[in-house]
Each structure stands twice: as C-alpha cells, then as structure tokens.
Short mmCIF file of N, CA and C in Angstrom, two decimals:
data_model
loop_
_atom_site.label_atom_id
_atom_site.label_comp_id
_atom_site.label_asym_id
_atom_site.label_seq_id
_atom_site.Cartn_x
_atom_site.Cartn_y
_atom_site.Cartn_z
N UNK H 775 0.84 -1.17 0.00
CA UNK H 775 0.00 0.00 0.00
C UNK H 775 0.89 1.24 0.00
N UNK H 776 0.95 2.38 -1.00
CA UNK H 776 1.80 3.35 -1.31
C UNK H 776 1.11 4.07 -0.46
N UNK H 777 1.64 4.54 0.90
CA UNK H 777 0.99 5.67 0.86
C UNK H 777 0.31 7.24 0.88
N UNK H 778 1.25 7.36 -0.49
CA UNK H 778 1.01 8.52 -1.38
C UNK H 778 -0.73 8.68 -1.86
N UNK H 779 -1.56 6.99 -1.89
CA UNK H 779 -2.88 7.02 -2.59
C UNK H 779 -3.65 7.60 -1.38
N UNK H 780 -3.45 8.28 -0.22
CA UNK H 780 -3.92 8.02 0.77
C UNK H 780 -3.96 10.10 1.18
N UNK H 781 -3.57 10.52 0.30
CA UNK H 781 -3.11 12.08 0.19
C UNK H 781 -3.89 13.19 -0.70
N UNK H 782 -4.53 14.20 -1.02
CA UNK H 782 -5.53 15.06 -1.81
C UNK H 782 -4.58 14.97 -2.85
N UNK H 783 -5.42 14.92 -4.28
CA UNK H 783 -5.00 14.58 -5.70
C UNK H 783 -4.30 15.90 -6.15
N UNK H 784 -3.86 15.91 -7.29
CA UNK H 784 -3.31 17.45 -7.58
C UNK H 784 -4.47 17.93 -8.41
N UNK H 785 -5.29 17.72 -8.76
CA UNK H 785 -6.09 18.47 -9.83
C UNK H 785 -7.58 19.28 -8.48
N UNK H 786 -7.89 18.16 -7.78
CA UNK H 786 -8.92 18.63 -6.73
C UNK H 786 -8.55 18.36 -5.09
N UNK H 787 -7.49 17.92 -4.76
CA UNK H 787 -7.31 18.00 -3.30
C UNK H 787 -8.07 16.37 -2.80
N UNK H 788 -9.14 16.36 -3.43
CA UNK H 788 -9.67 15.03 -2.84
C UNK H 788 -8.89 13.90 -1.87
N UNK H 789 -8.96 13.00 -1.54
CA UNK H 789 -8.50 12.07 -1.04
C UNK H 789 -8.60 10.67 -2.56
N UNK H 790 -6.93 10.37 -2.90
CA UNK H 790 -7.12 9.49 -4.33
C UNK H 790 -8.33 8.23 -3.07
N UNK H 791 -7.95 7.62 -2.51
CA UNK H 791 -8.67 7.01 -2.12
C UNK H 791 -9.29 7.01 -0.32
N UNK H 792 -10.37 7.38 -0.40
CA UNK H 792 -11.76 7.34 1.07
C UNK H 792 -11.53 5.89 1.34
N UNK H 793 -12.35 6.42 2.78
CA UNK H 793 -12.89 5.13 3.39
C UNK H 793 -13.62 4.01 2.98
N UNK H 794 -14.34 4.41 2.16
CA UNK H 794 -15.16 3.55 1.23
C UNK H 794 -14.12 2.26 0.35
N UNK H 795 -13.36 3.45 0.26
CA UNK H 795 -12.68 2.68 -1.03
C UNK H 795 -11.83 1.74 -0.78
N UNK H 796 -11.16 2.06 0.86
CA UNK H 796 -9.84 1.57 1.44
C UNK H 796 -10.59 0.75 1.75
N UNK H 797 -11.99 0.31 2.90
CA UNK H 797 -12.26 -0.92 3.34
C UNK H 797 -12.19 -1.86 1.88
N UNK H 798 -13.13 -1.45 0.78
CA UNK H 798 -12.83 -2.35 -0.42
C UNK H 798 -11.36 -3.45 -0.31
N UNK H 799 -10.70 -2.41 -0.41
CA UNK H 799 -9.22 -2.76 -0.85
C UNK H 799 -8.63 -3.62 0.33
N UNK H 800 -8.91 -3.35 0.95
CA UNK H 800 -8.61 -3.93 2.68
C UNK H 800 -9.51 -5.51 2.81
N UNK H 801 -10.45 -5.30 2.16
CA UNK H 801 -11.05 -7.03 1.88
C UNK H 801 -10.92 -7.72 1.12
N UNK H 802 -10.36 -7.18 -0.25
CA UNK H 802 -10.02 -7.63 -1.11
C UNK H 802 -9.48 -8.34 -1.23
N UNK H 803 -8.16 -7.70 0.02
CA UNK H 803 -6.82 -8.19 -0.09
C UNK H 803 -6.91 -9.57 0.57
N UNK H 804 -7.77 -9.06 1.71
CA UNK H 804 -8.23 -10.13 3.01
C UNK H 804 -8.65 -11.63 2.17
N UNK H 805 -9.57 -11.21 1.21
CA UNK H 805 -10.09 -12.61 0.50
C UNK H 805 -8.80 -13.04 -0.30
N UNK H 806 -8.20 -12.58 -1.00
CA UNK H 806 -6.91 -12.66 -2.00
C UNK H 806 -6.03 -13.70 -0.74
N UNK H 807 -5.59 -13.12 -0.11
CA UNK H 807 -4.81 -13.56 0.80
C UNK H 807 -5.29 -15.33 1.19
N UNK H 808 -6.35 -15.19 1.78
CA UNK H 808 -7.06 -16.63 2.29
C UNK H 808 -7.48 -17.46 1.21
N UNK H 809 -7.76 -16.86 -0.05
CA UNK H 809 -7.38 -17.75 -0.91
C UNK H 809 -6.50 -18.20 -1.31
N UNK H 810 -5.21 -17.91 -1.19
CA UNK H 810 -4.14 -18.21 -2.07
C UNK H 810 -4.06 -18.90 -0.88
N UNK H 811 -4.07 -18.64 -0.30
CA UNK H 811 -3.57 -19.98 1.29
C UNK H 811 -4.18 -21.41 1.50
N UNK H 812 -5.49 -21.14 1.18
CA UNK H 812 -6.43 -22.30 0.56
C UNK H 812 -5.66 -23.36 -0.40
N UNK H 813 -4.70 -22.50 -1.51
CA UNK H 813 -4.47 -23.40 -2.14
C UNK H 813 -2.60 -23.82 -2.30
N UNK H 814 -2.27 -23.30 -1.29
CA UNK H 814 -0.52 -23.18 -0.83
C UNK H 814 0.43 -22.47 -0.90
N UNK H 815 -0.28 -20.95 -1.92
CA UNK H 815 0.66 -20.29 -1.50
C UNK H 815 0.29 -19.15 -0.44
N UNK H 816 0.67 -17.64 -0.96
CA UNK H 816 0.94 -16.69 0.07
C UNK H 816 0.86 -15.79 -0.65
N UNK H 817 0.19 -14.45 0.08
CA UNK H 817 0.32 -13.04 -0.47
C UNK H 817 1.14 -12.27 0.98
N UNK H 818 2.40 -11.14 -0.33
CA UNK H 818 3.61 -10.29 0.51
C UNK H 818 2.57 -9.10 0.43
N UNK H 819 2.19 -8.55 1.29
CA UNK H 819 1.91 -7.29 1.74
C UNK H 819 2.53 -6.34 2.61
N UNK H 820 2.52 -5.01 1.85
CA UNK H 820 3.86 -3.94 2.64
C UNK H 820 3.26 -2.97 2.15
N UNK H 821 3.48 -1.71 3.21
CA UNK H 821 3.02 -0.48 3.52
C UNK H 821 4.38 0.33 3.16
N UNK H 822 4.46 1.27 2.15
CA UNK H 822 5.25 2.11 1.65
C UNK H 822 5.46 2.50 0.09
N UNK H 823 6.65 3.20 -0.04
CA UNK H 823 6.58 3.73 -1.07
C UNK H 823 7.17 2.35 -2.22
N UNK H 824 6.58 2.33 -3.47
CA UNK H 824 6.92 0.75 -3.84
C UNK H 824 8.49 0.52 -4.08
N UNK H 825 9.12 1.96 -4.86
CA UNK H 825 10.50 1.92 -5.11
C UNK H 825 11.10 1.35 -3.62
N UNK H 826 11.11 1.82 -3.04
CA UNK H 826 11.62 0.96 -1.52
C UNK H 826 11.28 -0.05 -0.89
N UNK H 827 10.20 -0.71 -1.36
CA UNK H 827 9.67 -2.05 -0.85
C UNK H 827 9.75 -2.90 -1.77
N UNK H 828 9.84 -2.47 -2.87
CA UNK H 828 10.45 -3.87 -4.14
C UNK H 828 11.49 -3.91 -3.67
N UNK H 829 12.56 -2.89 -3.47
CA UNK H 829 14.00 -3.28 -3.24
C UNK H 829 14.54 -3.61 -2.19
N UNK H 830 13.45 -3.19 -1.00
CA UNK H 830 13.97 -4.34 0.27
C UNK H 830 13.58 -5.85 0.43
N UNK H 831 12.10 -6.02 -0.27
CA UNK H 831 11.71 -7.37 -0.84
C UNK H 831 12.68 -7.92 -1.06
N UNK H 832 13.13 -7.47 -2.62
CA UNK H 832 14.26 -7.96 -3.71
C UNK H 832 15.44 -8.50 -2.73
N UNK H 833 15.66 -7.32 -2.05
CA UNK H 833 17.38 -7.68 -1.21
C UNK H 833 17.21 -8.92 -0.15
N UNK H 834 15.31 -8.94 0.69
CA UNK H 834 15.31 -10.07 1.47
C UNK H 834 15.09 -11.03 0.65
N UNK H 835 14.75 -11.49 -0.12
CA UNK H 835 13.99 -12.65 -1.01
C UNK H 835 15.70 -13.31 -1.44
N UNK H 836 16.53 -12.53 -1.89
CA UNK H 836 17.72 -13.05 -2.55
C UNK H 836 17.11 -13.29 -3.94
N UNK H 837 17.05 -14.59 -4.62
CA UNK H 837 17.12 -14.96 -6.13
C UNK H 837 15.84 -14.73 -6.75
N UNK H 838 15.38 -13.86 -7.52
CA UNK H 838 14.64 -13.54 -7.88
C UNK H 838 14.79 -13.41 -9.42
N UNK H 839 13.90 -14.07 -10.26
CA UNK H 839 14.18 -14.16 -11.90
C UNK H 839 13.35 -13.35 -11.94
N UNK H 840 12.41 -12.72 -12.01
CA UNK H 840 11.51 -11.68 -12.82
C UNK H 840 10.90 -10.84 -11.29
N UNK H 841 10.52 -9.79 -11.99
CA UNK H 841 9.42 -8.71 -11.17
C UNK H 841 8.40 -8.22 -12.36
N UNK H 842 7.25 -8.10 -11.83
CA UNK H 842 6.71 -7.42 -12.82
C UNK H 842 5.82 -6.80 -12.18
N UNK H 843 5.36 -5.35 -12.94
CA UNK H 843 4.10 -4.29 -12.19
C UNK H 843 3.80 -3.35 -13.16
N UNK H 844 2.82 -2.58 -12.50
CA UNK H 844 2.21 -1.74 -13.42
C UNK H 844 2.23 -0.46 -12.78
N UNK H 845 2.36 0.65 -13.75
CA UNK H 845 2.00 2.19 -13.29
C UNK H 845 0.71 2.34 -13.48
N UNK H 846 0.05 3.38 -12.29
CA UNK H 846 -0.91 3.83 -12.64
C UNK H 846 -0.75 5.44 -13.74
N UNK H 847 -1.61 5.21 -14.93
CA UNK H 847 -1.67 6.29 -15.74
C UNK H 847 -2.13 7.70 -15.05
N UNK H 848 -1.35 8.94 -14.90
CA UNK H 848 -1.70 9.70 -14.82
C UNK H 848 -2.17 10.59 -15.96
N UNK H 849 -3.60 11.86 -15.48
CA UNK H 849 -4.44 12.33 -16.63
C UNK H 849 -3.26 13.55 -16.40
N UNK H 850 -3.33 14.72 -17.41
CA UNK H 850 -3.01 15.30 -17.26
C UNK H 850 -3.80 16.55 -17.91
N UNK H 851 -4.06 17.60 -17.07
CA UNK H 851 -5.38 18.69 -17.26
C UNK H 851 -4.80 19.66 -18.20
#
C-alpha cells in the first residue's frame, strides 16, 4: 500500500482514495490472501513507497528471476 494514494489529488485535493474505497481494498486483499492460502501459496503485503519495498523485498527474497508491475496512468489537465 503506497501511501502517497492516501493524500488530496493534484487536480482537486480530494483524497485518491476514502474510506469507502480503502475498506474495499482492505477485503479484497483479506479474501486474496485466504485464498491463495487455501491453495498453498501466500500473499507479501507492505506499507510504503513501492521503489523501496520492491527493493527491500528484492534484497530479502535473494534470487529472484523476474518482477513485474504496473503504473498507474496519470491524466493530465
């Protein structure tokens, strides 16, 4: 969880993501999680900025053949 999503947007101040939105995401994860356990593996969950939590991941994990992720698209006004 970056949390930068958790801060007023630049175009309106808003909050990128409310309460509404965070419990979502917060059960989501909850079901994600207990499923994958259901079937043997595991979900890594970490609170921060991602550039620093891939790379402390990366450095605890040791051998790692691939990473892969996505940016979120920013609009621009």
């Amino acid at each position: 969880f970056d949390p930068r999503h958790y801060l007023g947007t630049h175009c309106h101040g808003f909050p990128k993501t409310g309460p509404h939105r965070l419990r979502f995401l917060l059960e989501s994860v909850r079901d994600l999680r207990e499923t994958l356990k259901r079937k043997g593996s595991t979900l890594v969950v970490r609170k921060g900025k991602p550039e620093d939590v891939v790379r402390d991941l990366l450095t605890q994990l040791g051998s790692v053949s691939a990473v892969v992720f996505h940016e979120e698209v920013r609009e621009t006004l």
